[in-house]
Short mmCIF file of C-alpha atoms and ligand atoms in Angstrom, two decimals:
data_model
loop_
_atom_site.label_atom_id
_atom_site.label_comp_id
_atom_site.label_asym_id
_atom_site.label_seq_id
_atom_site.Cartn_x
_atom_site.Cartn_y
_atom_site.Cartn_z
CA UNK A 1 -22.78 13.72 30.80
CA UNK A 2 -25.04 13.51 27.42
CA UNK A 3 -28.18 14.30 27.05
CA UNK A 4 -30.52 13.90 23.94
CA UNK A 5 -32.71 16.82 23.03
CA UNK A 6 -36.18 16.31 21.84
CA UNK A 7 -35.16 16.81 18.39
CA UNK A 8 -32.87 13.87 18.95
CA UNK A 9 -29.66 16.28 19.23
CA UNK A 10 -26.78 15.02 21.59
CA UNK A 11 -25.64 17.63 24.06
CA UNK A 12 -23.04 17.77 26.75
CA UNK A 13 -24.34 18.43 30.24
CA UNK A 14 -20.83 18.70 31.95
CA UNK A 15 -19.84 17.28 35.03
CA UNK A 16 -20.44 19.94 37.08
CA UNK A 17 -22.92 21.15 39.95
CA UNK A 18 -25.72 24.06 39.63
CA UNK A 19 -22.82 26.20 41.21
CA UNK A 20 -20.84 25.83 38.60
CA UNK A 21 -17.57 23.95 40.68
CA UNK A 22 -16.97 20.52 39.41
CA UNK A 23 -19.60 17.79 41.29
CA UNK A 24 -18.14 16.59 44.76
CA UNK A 25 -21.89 15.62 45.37
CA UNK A 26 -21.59 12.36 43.38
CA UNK A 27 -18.61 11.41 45.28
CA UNK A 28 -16.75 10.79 42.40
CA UNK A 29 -13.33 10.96 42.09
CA UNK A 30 -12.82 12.18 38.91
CA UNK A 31 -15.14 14.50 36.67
CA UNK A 32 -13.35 12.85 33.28
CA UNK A 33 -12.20 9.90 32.95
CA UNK A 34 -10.22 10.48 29.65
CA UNK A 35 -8.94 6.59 26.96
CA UNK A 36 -6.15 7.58 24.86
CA UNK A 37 -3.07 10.12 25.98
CA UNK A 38 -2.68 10.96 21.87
CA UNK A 39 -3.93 14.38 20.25
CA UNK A 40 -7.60 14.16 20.74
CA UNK A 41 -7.11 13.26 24.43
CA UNK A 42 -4.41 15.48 25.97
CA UNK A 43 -6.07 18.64 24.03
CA UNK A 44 -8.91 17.81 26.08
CA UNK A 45 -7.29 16.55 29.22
CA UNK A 46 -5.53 20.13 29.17
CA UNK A 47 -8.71 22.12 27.93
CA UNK A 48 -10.70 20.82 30.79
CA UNK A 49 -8.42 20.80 33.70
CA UNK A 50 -7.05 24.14 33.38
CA UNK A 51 -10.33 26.15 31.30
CA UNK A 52 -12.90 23.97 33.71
CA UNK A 53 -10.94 23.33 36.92
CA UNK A 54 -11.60 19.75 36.16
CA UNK A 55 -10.02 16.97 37.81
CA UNK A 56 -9.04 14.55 35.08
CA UNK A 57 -7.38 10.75 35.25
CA UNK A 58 -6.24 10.16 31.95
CA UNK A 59 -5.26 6.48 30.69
CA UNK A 60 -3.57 4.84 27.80
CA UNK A 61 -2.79 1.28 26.71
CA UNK A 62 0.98 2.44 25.79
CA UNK A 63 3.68 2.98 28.31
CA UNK A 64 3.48 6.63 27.12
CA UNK A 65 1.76 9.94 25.83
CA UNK A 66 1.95 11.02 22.67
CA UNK A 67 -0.63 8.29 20.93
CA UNK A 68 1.19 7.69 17.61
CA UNK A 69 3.15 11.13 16.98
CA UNK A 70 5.27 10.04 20.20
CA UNK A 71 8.70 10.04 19.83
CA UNK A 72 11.96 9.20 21.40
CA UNK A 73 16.18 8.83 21.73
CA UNK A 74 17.07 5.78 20.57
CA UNK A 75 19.81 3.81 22.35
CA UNK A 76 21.92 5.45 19.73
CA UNK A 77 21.02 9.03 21.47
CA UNK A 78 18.72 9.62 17.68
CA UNK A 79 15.03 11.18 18.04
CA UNK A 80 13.06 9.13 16.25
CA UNK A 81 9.02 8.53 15.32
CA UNK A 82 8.21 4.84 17.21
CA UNK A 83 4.98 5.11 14.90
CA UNK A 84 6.13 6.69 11.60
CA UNK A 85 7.12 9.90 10.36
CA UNK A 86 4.74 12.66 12.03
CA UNK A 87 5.52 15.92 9.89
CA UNK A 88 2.89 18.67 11.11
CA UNK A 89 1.55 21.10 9.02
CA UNK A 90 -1.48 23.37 9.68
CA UNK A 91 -3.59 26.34 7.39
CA UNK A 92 -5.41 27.24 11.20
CA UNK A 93 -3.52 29.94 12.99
CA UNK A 94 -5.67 28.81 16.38
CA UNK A 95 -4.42 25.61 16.19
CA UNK A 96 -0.81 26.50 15.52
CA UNK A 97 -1.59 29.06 18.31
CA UNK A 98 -3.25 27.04 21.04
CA UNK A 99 0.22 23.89 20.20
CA UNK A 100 2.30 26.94 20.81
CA UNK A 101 1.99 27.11 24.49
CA UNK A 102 3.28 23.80 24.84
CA UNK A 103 6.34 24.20 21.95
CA UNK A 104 8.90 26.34 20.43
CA UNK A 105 9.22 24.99 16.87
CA UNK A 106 11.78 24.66 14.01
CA UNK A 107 10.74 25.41 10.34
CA UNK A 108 10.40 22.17 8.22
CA UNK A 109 9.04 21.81 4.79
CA UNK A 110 8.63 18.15 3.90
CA UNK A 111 9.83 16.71 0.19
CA UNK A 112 9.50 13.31 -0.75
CA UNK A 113 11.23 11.49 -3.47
CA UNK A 114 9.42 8.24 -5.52
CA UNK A 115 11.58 5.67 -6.36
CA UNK A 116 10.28 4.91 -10.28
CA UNK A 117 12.00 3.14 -13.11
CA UNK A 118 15.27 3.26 -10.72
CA UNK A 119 15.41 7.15 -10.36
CA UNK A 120 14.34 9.42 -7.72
CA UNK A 121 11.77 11.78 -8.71
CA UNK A 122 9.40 14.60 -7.22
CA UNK A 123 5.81 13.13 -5.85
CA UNK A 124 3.18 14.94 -6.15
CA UNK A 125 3.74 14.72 -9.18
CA UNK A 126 5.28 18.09 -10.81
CA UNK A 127 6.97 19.11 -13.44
CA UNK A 128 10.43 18.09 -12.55
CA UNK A 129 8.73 14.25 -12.04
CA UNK A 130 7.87 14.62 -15.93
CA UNK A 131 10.99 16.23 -16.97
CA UNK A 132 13.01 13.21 -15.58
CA UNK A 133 10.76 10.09 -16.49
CA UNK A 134 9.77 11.13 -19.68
CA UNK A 135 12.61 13.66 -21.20
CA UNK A 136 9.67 15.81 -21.88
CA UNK A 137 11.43 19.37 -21.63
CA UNK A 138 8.43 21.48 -20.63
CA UNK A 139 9.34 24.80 -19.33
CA UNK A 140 6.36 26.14 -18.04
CA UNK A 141 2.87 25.58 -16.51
CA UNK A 142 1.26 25.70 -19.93
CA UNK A 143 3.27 23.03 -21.38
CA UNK A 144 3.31 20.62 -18.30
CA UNK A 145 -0.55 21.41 -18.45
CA UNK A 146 -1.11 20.17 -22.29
CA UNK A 147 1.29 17.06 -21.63
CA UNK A 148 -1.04 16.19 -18.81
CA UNK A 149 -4.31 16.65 -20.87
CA UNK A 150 -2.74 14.51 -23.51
CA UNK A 151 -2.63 11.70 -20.96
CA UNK A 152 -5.42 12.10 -18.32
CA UNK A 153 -8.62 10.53 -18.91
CA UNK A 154 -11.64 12.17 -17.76
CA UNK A 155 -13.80 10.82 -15.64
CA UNK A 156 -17.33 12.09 -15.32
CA UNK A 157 -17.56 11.46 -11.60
CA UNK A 158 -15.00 10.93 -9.85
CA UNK A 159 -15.66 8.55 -6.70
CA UNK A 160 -12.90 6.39 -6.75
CA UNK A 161 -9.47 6.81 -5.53
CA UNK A 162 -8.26 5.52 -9.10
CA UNK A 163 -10.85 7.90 -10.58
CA UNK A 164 -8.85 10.89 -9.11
CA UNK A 165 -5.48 9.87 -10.56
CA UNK A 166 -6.50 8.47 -13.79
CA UNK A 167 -8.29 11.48 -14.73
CA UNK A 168 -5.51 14.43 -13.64
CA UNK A 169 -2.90 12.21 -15.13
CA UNK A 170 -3.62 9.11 -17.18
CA UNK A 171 -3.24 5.33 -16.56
CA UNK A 172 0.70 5.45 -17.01
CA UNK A 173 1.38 7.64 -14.25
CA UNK A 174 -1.29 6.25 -12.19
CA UNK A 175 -0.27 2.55 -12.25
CA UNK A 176 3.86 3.54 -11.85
CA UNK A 177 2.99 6.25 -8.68
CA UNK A 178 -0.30 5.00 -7.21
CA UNK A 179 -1.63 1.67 -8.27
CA UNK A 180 0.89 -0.13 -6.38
CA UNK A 181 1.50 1.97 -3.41
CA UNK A 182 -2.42 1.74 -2.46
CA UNK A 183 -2.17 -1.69 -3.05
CA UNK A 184 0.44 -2.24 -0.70
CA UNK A 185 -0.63 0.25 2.10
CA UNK A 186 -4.64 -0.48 1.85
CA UNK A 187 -4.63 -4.42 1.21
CA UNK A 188 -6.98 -2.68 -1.66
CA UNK A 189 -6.83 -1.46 -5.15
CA UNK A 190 -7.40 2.10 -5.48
CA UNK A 191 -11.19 1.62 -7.49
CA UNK A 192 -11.70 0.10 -4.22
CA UNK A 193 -11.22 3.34 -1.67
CA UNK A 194 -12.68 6.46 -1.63
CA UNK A 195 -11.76 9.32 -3.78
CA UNK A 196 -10.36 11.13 -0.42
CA UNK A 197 -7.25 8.89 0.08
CA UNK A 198 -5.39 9.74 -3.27
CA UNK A 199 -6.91 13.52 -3.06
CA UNK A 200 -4.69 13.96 -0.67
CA UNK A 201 -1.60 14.16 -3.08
CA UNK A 202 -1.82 16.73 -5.78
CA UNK A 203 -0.80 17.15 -9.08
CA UNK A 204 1.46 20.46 -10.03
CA UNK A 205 2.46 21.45 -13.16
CA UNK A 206 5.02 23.86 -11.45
CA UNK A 207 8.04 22.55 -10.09
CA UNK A 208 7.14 23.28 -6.41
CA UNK A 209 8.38 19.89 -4.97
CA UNK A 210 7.40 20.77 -1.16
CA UNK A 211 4.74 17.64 -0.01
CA UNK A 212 2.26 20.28 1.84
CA UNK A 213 1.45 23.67 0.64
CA UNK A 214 -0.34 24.48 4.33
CA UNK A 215 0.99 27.96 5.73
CA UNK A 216 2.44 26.52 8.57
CA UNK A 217 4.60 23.51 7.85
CA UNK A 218 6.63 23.39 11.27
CA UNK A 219 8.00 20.57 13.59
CA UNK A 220 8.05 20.77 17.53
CA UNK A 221 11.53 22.25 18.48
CA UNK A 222 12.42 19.52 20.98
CA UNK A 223 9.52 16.46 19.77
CA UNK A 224 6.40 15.98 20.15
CA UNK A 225 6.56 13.77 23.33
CA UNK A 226 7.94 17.07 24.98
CA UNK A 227 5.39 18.90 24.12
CA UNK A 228 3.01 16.45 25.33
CA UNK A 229 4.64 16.57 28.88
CA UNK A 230 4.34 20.35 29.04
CA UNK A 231 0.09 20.16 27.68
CA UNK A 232 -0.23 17.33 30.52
CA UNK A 233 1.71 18.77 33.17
CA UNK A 234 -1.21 19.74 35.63
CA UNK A 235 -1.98 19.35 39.34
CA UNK A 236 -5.83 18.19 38.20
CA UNK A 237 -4.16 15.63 35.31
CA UNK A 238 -3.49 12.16 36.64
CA UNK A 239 -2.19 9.81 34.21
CA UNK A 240 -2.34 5.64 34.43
CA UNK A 241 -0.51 4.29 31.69
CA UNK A 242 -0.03 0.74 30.68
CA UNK A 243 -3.49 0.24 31.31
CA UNK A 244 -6.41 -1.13 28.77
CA UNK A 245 -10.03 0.73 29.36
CA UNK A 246 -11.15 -2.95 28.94
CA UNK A 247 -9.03 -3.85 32.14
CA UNK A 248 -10.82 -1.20 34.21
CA UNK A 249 -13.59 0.13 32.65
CA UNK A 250 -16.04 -1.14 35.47
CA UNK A 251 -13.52 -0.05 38.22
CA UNK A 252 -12.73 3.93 37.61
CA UNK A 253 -14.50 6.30 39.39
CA UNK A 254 -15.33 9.26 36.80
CA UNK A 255 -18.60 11.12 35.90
CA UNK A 256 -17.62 11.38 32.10
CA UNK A 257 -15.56 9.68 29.60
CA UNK A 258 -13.57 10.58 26.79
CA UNK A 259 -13.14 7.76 24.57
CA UNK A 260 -10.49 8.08 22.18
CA UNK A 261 -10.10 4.40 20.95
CA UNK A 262 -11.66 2.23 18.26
CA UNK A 263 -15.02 2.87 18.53
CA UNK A 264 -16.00 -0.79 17.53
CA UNK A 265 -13.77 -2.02 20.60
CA UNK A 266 -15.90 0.46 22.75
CA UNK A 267 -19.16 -1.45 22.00
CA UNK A 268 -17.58 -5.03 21.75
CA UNK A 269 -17.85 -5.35 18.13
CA UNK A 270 -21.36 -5.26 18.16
CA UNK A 271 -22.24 -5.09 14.94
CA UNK A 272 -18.99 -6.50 13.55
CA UNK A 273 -15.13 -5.36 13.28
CA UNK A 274 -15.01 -1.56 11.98
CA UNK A 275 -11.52 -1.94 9.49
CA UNK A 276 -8.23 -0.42 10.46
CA UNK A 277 -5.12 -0.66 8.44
CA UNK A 278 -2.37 -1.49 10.45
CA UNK A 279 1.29 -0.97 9.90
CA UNK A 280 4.88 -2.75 10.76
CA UNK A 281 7.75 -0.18 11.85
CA UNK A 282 11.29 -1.61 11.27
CA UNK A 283 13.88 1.08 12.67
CA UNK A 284 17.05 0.84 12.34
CA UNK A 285 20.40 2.74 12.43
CA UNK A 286 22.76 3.10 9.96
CA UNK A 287 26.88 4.32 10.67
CA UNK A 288 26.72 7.02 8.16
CA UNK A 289 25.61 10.53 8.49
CA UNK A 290 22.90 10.10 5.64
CA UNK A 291 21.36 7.71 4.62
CA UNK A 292 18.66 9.08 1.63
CA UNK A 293 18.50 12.98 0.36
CA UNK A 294 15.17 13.44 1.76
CA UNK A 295 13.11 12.69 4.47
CA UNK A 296 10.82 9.91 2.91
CA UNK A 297 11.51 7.92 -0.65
CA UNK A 298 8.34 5.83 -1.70
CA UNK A 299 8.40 2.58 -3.06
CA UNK A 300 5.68 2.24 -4.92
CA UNK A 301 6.50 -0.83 -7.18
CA UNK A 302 4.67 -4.09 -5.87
CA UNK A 303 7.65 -5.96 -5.96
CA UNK A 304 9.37 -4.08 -2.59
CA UNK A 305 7.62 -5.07 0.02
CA UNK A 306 7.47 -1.95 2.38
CA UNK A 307 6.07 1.38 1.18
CA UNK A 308 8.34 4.05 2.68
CA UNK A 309 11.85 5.13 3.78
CA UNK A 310 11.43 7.97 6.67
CA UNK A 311 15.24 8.94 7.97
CA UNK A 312 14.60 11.82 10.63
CA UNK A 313 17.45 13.37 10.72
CA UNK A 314 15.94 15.69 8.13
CA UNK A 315 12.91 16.34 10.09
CA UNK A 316 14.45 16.87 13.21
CA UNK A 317 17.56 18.50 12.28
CA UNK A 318 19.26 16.41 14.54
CA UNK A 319 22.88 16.49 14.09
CA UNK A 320 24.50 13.11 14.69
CA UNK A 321 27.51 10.91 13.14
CA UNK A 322 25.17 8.32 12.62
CA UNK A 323 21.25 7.88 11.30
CA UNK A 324 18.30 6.07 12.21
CA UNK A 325 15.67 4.75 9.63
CA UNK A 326 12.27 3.62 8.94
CA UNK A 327 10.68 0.81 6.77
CA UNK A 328 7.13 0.59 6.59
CA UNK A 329 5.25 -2.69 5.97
CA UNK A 330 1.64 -2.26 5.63
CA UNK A 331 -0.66 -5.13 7.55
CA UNK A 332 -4.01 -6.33 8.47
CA UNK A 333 -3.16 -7.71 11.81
CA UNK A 334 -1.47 -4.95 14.76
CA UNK A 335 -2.55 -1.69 16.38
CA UNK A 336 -5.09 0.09 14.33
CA UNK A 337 -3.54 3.43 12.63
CA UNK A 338 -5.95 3.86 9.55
CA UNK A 339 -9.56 4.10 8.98
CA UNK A 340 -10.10 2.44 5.88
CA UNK A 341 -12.21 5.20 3.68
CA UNK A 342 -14.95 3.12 1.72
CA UNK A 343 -18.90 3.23 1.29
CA UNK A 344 -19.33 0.10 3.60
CA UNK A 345 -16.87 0.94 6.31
CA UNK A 346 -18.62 3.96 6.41
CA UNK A 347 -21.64 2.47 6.40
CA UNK A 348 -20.73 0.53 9.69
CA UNK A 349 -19.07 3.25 10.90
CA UNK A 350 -22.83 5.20 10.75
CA UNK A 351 -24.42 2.33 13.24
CA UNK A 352 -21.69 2.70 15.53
CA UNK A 353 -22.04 6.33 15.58
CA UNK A 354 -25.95 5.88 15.69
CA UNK A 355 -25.21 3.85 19.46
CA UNK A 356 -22.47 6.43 20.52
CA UNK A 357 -25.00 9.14 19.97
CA UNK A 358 -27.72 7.23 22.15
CA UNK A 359 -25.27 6.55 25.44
CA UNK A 360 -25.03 9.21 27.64
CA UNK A 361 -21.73 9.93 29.65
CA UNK A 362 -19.28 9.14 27.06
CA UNK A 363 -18.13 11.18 24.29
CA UNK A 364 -15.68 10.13 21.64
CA UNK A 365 -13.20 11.83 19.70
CA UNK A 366 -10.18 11.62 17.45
CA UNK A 367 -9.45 9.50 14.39
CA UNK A 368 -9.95 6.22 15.48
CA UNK A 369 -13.30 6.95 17.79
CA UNK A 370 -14.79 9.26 15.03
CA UNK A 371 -13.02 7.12 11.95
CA UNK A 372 -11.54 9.74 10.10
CA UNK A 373 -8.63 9.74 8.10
CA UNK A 374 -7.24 12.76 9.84
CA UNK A 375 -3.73 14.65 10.24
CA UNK A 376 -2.60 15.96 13.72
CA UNK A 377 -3.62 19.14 13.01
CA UNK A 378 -7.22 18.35 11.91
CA UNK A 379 -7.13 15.94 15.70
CA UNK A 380 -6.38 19.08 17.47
CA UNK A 381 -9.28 21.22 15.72
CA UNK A 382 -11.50 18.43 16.56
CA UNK A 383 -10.60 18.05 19.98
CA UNK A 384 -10.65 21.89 20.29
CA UNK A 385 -14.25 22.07 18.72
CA UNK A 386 -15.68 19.64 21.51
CA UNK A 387 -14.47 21.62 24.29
CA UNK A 388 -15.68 24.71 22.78
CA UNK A 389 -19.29 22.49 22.51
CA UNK A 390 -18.40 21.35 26.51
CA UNK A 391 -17.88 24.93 27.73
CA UNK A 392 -21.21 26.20 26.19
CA UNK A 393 -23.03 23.13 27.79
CA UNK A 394 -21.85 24.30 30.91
CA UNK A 395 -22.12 27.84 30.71
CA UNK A 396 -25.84 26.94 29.57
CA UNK A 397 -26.20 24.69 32.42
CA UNK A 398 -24.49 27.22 35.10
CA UNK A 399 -26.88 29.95 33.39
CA UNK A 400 -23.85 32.00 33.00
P1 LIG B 1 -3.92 8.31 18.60
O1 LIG B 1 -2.67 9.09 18.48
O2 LIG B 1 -4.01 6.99 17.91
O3 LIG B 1 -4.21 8.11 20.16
C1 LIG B 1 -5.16 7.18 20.64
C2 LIG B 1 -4.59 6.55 21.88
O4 LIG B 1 -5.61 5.74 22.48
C3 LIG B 1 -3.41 5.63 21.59
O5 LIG B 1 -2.27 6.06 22.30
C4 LIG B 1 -3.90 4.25 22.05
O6 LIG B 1 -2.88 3.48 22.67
C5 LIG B 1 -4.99 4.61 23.04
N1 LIG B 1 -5.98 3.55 23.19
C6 LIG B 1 -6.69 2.93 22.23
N2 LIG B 1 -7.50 1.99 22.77
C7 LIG B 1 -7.29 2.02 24.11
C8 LIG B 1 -7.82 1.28 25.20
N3 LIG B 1 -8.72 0.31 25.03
N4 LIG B 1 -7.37 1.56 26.44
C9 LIG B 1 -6.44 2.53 26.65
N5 LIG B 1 -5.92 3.26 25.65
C10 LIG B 1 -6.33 3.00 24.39
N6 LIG B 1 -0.61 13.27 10.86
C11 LIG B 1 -0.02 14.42 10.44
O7 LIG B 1 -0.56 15.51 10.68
N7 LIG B 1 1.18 14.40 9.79
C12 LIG B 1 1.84 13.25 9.53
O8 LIG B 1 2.93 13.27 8.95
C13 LIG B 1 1.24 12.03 9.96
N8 LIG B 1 1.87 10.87 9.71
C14 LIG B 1 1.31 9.71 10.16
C15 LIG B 1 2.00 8.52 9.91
C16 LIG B 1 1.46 7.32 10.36
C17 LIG B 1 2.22 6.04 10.10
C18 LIG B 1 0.22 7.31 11.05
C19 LIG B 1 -0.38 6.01 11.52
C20 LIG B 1 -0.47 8.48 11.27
C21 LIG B 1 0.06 9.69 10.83
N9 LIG B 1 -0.58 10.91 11.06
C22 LIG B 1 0.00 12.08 10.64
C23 LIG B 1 -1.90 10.97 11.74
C24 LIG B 1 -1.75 11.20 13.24
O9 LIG B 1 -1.06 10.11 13.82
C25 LIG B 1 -3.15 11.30 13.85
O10 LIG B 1 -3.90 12.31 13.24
C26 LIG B 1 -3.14 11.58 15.35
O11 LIG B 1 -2.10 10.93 16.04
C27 LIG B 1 -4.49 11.16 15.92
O12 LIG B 1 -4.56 11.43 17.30
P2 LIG B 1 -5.63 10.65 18.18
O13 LIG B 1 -5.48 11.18 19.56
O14 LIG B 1 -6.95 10.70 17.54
O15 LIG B 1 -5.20 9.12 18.10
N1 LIG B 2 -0.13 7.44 -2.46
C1 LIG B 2 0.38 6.68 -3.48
N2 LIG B 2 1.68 6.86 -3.85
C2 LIG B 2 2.48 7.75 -3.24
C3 LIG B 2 1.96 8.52 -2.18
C4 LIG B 2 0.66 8.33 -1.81
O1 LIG B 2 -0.32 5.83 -4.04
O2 LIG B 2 3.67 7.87 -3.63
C5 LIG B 2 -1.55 7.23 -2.07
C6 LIG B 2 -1.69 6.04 -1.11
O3 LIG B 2 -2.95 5.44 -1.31
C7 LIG B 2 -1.61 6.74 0.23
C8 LIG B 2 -2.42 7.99 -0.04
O4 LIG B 2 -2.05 8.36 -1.40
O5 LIG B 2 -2.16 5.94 1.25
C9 LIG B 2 -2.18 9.15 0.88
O6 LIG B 2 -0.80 9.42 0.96
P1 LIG B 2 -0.16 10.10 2.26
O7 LIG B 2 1.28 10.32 1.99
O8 LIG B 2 -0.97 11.27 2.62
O9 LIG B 2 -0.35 8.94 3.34
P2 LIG B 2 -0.05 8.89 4.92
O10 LIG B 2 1.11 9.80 5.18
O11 LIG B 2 -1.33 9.31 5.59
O12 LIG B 2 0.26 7.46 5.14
#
């Protein structure tokens, strides 16, 4: 349950009685009603049934857990991402820690290839990449370093997603590695987006051709939807799935909710849709062992008309006769995966966030309720964060 402070401050008064056990008083059946079985929901789902003694029914829209990392066996007997290629990687040692209970894991360091001017190269961007398009024969960080400066073009602030590229590496590189991959996956051109889309790729002048430097760049040993079933496998955890909040958001007995959805959806579009990119998934497997060298080749010519290759094999390290594929076409229309980073969704993000803040009993979390562009890892954290913020509430409220 929220409360607002005088100083205007949201805080979580927890479902709970002044002895500290979980409210029977309010005859309700459930203390949390949690929307969404994906990161930000189970973490929480699992931190409050098992830290809190909560009882928890937990509900998703899907037929399963997992929100978009969830994975599966194909008919073909292949595990394989239904929503994309989910490749964790983490710098926090608590969040590696706290996954841990639920996984074992198997190293994996992701490399992606860009298919440009019909060869395969290194993105980021490194010094291979500039070795093979352009012949250049640097051999060190110094020389890839001055052939960079040669072609970058500072930019005095940089605000733009096009600002970032254009000024670590020049309009050439930009418009054959970035232009038309953004344009494809955001429906926008990169001076459109904020600078934190393209920051996420980085440009090395060593020839390190791993995508993530994080310290811990590890998959789930047997899948995330697994690992999932172990975090939600708890006498207090009831799940419902196949079932909209819309359907039955009048009906469920709880004392709190977790909202994990769009938060536009939450409030009925209020003030207008809140943008999410959305994506099409074409699987498909292929009678040969392998089907690409890497994990994912880009495609970032306008011309094809999906951005990505993902074969998981490499991920997984499934071993398997055959191999199962993804193509990614980027849409307007279909589930919502990404917040679209730019001044004026933000902007209408901020009023949204302005009437969450105001109604009491119903806190939201995760990327599409707090419309963030963020990784698994980052989902966790934030999921982690407002259980820590729940537990103090309580032991505030309990006066322990
Ligand atoms: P979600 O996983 O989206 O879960 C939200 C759940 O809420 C969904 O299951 C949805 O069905 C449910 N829901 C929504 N509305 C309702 C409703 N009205 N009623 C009932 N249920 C509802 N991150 C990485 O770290 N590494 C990667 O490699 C990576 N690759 C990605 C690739 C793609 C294509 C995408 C789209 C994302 C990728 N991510 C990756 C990001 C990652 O998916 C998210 O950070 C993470 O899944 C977010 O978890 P969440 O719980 O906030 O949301
Ligand atoms: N990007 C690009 N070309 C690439 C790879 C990435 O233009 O070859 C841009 C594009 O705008 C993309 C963003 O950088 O959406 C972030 O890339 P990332 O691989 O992190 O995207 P995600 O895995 O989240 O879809």
């Amino acid at each position: 349950v929220a409360e607002v402070t005088e100083q205007g401050q949201k805080i979580e008064r927890p479902a709970f009685g002044q002895h500290g056990a979980y409210t029977h008083s309010k005859n309700k059946k459930y203390d949390y009603l949690i929307v969404g079985c994906g990161f930000a929901g189970s973490v929480l789902a699992e931190r409050l049934a098992t830290q809190h003694g909560a009882r928890v029914l937990m509900i998703d829209k899907r037929d399963h857990v997992a929100g978009n990392a969830y994975d599966e066996y194909n008919e073909n007997g292949i595990l394989y991402h239904k929503y994309g290629p989910h490749i964790f990687h983490a710098n926090s040692d608590e969040i590696v820690s706290y996954l841990s209970q639920f996984t074992q894991w198997r190293p994996y360091e992701h490399r992606v290839l860009a298919n440009v001017r019909d060869q395969l190269v290194p993105i980021p961007i490194n010094r291979t990449t500039l070795n093979k398009l352009f012949d250049a024969g640097l051999k060190n960080d110094e020389e890839a370093a001055a052939f960079l400066a040669s072609r970058s073009e500072p930019v005095a602030e940089i605000r733009t997603s096009e600002d970032v590229v254009i000024n670590a590496v020049g309009r050439e590189l930009y418009e054959l590695f970035f232009q038309g991959y953004t344009r494809k996956q955001w429906g926008l051109d990169p001076s459109e987006l904020d600078k934190q889309v393209t920051s996420r790729i980085p440009t090395r002048t060593n020839t390190d051709d791993r995508y993530f430097t994080d310290t811990h760049q590890i998959m789930p040993l047997h899948g995330y939807t697994k690992m999932f079933e172990k975090m939600l496998d708890h006498p207090l955890i009831d799940k419902q799935l196949g079932t909209d909040f819309r359907d039955v958001r009048n009906d469920i007995d709880a004392a709190h909710i977790i909202y994990t959805g769009p938060i536009d959806e939450y409030f009925d579009w209020r003030f207008g849709k809140l943008p999410y990119r959305s994506l099409r998934f074409v699987h498909s497997t292929i009678d040969k062992e392998q089907f690409q060298p890497v994990a994912v080749v880009n495609y970032p010519d306008t011309e094809t008309p999906y951005t990505r290759i993902s074969e998981y094999k490499h991920m997984t390290g499934q071993e398997h006769a055959r191999t199962t594929i993804t193509l990614e076409y980027p849409s307007a229309e279909g589930d919502p995966y990404y917040p679209i980073p730019r001044p004026e969704n933000q902007l209408l993000f901020k009023k949204y966030e302005a009437l969450a803040d105001s109604t009491s009993g119903v806190t939201f979390v995760g990327r599409l309720a707090t419309y963030r562009y963020y990784n698994m890892d980052q989902i966790v954290g934030q999921a982690l964060a407002t259980f820590r913020r729940m537990d103090e509430a309580r032991a505030r409220f309990s006066g322990k």
